[in-house]
PDB file with SEQRES, HELIX, SHEET and CRYST1 records, atoms N, CA, C and O in Angstrom:
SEQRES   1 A   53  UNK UNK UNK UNK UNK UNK UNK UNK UNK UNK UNK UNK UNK          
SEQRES   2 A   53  UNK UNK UNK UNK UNK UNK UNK UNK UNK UNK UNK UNK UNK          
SEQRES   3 A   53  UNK UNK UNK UNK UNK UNK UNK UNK UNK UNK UNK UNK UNK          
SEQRES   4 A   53  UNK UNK UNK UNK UNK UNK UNK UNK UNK UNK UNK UNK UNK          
SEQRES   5 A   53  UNK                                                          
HELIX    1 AA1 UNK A    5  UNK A   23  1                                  19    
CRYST1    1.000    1.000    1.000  90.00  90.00  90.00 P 1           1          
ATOM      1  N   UNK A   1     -36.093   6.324 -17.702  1.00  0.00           N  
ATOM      2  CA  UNK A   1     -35.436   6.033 -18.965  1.00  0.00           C  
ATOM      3  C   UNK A   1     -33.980   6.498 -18.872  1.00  0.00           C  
ATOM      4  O   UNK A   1     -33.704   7.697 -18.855  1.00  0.00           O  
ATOM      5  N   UNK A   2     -33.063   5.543 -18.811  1.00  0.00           N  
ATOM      6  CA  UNK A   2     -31.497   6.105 -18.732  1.00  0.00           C  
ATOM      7  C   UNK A   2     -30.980   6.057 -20.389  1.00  0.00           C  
ATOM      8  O   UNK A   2     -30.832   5.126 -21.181  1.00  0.00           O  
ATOM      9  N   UNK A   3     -30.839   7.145 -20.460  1.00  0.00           N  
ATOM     10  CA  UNK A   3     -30.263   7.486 -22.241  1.00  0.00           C  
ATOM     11  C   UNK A   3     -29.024   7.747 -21.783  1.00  0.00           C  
ATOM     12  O   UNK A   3     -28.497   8.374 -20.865  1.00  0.00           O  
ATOM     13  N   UNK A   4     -28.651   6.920 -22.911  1.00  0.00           N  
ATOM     14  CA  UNK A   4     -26.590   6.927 -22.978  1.00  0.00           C  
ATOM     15  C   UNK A   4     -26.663   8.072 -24.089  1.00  0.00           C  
ATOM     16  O   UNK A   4     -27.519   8.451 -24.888  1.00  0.00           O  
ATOM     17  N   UNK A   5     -25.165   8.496 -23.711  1.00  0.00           N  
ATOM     18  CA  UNK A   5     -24.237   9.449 -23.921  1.00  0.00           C  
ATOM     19  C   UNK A   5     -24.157   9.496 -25.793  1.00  0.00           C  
ATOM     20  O   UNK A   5     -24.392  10.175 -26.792  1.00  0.00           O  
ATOM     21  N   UNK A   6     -23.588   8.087 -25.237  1.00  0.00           N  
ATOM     22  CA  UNK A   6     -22.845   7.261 -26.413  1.00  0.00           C  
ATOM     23  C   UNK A   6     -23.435   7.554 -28.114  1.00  0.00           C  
ATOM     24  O   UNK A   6     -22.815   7.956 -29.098  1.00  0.00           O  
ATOM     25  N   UNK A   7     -25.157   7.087 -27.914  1.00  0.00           N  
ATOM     26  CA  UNK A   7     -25.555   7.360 -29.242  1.00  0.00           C  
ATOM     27  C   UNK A   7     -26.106   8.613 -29.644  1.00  0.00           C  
ATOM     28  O   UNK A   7     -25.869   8.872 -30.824  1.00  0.00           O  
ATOM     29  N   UNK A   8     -26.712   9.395 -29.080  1.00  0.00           N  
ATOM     30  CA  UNK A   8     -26.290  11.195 -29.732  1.00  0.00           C  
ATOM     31  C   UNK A   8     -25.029  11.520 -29.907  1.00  0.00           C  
ATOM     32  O   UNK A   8     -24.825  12.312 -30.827  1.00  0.00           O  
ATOM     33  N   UNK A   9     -23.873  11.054 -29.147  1.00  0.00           N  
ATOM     34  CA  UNK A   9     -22.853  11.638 -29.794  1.00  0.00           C  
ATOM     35  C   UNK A   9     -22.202  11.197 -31.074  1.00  0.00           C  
ATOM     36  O   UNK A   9     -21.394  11.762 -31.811  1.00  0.00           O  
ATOM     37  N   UNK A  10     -23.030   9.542 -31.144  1.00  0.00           N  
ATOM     38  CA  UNK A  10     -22.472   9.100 -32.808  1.00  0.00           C  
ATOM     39  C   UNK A  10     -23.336   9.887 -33.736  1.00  0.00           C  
ATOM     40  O   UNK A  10     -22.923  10.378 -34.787  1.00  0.00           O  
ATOM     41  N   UNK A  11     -24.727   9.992 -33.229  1.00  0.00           N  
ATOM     42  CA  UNK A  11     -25.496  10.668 -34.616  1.00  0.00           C  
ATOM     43  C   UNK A  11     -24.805  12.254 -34.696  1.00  0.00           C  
ATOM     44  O   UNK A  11     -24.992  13.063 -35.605  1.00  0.00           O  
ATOM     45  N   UNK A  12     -24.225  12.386 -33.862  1.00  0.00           N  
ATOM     46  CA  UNK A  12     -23.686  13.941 -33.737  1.00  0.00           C  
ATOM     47  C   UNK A  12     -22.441  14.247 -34.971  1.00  0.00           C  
ATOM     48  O   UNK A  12     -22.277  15.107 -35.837  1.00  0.00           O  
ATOM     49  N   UNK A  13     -21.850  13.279 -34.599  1.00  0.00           N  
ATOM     50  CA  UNK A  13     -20.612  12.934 -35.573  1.00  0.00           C  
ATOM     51  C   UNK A  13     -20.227  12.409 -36.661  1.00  0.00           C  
ATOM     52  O   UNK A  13     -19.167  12.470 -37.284  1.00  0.00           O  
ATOM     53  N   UNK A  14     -21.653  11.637 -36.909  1.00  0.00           N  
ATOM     54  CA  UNK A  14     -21.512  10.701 -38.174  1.00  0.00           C  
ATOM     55  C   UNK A  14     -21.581  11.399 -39.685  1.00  0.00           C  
ATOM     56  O   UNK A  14     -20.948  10.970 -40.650  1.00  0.00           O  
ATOM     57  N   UNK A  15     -22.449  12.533 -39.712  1.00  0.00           N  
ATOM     58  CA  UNK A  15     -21.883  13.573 -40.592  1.00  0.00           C  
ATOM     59  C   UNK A  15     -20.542  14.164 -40.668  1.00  0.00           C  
ATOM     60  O   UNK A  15     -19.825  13.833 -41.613  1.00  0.00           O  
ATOM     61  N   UNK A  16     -20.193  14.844 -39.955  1.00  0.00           N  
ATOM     62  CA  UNK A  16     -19.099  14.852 -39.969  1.00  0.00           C  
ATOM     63  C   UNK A  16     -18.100  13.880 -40.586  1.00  0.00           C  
ATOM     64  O   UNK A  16     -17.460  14.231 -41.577  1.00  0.00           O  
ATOM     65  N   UNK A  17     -17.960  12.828 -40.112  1.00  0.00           N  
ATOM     66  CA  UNK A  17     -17.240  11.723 -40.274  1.00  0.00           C  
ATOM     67  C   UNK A  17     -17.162  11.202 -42.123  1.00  0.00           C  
ATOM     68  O   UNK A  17     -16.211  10.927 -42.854  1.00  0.00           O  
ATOM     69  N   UNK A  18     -18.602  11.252 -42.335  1.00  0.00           N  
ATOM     70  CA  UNK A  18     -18.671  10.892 -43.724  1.00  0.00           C  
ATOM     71  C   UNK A  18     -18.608  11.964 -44.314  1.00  0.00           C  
ATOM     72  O   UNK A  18     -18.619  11.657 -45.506  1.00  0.00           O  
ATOM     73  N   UNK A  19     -18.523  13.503 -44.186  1.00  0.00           N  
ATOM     74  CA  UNK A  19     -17.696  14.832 -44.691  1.00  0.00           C  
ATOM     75  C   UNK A  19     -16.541  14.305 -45.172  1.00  0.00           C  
ATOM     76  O   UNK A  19     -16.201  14.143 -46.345  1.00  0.00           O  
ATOM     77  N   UNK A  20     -15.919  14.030 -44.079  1.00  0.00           N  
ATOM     78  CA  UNK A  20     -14.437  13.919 -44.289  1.00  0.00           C  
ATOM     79  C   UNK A  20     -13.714  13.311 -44.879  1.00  0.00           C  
ATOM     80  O   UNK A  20     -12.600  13.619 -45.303  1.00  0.00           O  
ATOM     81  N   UNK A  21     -14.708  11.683 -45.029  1.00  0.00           N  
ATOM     82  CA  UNK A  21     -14.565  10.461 -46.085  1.00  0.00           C  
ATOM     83  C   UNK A  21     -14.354  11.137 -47.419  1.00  0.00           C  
ATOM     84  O   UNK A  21     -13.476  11.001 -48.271  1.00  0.00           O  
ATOM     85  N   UNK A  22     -15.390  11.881 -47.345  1.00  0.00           N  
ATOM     86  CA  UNK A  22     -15.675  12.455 -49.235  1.00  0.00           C  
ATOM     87  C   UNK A  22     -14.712  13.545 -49.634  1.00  0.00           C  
ATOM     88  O   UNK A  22     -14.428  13.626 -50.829  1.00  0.00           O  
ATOM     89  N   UNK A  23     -14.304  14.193 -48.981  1.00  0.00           N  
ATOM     90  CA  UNK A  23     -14.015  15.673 -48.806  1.00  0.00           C  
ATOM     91  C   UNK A  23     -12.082  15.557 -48.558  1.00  0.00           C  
ATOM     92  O   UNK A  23     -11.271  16.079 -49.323  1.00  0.00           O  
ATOM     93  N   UNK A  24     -11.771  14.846 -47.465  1.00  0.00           N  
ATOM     94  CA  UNK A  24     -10.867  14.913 -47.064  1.00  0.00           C  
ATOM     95  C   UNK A  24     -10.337  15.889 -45.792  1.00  0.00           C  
ATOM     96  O   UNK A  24     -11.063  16.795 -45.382  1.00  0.00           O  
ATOM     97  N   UNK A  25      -8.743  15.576 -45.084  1.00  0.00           N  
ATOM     98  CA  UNK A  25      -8.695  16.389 -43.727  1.00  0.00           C  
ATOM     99  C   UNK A  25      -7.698  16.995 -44.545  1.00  0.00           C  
ATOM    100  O   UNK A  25      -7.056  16.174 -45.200  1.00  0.00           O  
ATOM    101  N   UNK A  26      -7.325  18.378 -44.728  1.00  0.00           N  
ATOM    102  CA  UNK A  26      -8.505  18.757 -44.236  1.00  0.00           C  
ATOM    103  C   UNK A  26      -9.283  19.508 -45.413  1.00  0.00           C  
ATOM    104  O   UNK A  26      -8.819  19.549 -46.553  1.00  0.00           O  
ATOM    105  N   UNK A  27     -10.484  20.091 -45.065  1.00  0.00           N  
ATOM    106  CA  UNK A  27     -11.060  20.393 -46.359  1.00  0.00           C  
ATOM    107  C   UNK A  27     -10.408  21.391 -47.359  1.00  0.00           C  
ATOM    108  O   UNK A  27      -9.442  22.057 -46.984  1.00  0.00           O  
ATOM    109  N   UNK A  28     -10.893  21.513 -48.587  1.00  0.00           N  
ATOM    110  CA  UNK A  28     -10.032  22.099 -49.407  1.00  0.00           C  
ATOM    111  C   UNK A  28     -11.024  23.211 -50.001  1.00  0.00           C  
ATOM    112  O   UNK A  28     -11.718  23.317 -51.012  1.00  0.00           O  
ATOM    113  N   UNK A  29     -10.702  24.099 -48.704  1.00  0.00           N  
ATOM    114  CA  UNK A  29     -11.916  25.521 -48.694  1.00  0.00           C  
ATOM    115  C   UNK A  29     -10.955  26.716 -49.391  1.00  0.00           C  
ATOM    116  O   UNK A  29      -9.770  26.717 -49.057  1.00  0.00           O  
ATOM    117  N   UNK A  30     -11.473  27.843 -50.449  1.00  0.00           N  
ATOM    118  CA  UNK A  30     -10.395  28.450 -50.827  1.00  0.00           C  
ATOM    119  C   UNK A  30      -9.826  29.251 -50.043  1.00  0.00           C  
ATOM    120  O   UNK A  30     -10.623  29.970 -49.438  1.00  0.00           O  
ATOM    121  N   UNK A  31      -8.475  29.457 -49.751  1.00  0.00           N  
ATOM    122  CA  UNK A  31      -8.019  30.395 -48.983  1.00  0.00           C  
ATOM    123  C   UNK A  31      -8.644  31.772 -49.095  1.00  0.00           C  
ATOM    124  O   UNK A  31      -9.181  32.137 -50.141  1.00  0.00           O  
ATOM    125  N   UNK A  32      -8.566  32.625 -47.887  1.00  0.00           N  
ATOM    126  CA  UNK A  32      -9.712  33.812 -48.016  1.00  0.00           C  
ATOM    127  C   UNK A  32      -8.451  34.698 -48.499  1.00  0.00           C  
ATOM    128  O   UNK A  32      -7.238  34.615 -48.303  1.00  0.00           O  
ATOM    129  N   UNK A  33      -9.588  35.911 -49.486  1.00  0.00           N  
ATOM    130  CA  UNK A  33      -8.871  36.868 -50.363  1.00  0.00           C  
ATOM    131  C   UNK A  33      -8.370  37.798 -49.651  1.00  0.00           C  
ATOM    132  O   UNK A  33      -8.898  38.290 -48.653  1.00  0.00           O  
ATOM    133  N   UNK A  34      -7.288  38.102 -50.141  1.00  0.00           N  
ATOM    134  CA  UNK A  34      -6.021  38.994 -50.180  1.00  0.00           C  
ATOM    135  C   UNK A  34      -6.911  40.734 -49.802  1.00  0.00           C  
ATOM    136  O   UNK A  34      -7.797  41.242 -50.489  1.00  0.00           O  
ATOM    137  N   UNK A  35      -6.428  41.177 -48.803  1.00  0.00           N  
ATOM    138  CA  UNK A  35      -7.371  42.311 -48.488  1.00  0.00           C  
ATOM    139  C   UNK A  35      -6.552  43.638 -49.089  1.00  0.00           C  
ATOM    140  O   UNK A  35      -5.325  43.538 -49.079  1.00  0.00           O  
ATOM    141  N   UNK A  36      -7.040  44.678 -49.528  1.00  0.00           N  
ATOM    142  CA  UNK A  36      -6.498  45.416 -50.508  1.00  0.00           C  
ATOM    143  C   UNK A  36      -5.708  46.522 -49.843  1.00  0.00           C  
ATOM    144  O   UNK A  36      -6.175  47.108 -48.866  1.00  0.00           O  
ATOM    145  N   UNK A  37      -4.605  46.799 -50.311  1.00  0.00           N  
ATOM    146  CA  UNK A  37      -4.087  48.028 -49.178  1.00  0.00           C  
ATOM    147  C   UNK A  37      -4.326  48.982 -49.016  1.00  0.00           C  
ATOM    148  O   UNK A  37      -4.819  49.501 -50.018  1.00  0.00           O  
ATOM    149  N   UNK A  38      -4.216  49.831 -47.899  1.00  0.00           N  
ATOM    150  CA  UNK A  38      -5.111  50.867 -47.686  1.00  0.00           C  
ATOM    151  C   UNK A  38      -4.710  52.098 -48.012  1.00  0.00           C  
ATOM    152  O   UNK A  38      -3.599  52.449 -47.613  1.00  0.00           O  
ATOM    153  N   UNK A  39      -5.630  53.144 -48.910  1.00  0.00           N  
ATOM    154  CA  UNK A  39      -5.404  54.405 -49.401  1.00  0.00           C  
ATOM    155  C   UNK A  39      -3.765  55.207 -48.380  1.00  0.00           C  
ATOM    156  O   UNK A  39      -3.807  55.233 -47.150  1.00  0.00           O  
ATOM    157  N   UNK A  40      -2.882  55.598 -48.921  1.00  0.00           N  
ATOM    158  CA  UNK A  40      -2.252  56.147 -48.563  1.00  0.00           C  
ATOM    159  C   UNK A  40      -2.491  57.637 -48.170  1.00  0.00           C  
ATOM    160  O   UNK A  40      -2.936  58.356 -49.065  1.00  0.00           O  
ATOM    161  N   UNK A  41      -2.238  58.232 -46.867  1.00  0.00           N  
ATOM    162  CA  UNK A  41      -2.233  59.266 -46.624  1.00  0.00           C  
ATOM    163  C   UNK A  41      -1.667  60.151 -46.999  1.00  0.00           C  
ATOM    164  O   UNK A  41      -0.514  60.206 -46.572  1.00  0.00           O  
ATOM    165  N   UNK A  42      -2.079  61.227 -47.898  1.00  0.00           N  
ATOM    166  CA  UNK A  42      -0.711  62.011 -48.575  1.00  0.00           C  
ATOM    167  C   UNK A  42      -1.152  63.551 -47.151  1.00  0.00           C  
ATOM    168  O   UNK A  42      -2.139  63.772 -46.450  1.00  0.00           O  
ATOM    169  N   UNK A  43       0.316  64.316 -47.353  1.00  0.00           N  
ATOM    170  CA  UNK A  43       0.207  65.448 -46.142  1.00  0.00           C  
ATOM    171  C   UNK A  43       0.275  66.395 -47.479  1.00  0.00           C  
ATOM    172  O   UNK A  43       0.791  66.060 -48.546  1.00  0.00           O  
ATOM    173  N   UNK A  44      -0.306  67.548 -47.216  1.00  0.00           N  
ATOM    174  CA  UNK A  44      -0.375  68.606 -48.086  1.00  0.00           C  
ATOM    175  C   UNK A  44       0.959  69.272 -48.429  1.00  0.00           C  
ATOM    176  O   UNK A  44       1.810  69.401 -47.549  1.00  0.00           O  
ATOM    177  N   UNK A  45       1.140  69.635 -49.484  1.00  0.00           N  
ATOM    178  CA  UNK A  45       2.350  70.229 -49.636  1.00  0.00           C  
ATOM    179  C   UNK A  45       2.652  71.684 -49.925  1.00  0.00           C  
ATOM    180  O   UNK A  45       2.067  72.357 -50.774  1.00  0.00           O  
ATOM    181  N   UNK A  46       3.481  72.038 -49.250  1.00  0.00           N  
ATOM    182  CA  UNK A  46       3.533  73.299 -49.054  1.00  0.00           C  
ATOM    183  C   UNK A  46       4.470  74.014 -50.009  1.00  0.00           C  
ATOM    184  O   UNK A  46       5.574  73.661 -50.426  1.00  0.00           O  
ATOM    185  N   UNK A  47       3.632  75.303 -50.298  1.00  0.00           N  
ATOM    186  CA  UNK A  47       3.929  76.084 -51.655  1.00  0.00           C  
ATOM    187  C   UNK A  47       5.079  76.893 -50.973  1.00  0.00           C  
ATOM    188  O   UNK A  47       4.978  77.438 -49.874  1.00  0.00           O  
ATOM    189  N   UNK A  48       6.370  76.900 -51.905  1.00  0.00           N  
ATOM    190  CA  UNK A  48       7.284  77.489 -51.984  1.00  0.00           C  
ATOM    191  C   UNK A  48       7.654  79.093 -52.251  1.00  0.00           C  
ATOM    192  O   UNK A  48       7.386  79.490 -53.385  1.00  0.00           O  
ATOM    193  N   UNK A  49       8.027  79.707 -51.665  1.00  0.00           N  
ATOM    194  CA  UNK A  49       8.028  81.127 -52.265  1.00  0.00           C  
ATOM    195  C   UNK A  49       8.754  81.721 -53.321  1.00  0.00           C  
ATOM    196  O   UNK A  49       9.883  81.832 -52.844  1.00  0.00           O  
ATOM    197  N   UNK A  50       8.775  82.066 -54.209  1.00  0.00           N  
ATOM    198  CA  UNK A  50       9.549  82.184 -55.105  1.00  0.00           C  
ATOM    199  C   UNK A  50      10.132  83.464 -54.846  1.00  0.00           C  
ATOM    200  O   UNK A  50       9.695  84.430 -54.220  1.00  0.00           O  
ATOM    201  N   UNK A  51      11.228  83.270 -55.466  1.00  0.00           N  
ATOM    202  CA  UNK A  51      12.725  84.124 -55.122  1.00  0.00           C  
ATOM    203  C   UNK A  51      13.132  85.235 -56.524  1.00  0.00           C  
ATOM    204  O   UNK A  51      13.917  84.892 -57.409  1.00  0.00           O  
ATOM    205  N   UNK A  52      12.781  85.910 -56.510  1.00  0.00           N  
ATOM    206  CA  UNK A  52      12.969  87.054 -57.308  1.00  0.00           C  
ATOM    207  C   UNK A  52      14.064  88.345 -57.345  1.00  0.00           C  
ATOM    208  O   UNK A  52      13.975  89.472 -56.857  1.00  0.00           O  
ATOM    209  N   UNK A  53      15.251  87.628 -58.219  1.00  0.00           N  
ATOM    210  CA  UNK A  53      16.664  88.481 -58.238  1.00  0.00           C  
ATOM    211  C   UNK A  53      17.329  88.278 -58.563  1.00  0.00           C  
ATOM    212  O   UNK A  53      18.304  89.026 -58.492  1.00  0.00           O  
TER     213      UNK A  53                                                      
END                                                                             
């Protein structure tokens, strides 16, 4: 039995194809969300000596 190439790769594609009919190129997926910025590192702050005089 010699099986062509040809017709699995249309049934392969033909979804696709009619996706795109309906849908459009290219699809109109929502852009992915905005990732939140990250906690800032604060450095400890150092206590001052107070000056008496």
């Amino acid at each position: 039995m010699n099986l062509s190439w040809k017709r699995p790769l249309l049934y392969l594609l033909l979804p696709i194809f009619v996706f795109l009919v309906f849908v459009g190129f290219p699809p109109p997926f929502a852009p992915p969300r905005a990732t939140k910025p990250a906690q800032e590192q604060s450095e400890r702050a150092e206590k001052k000596k107070s000056q008496k005089g």
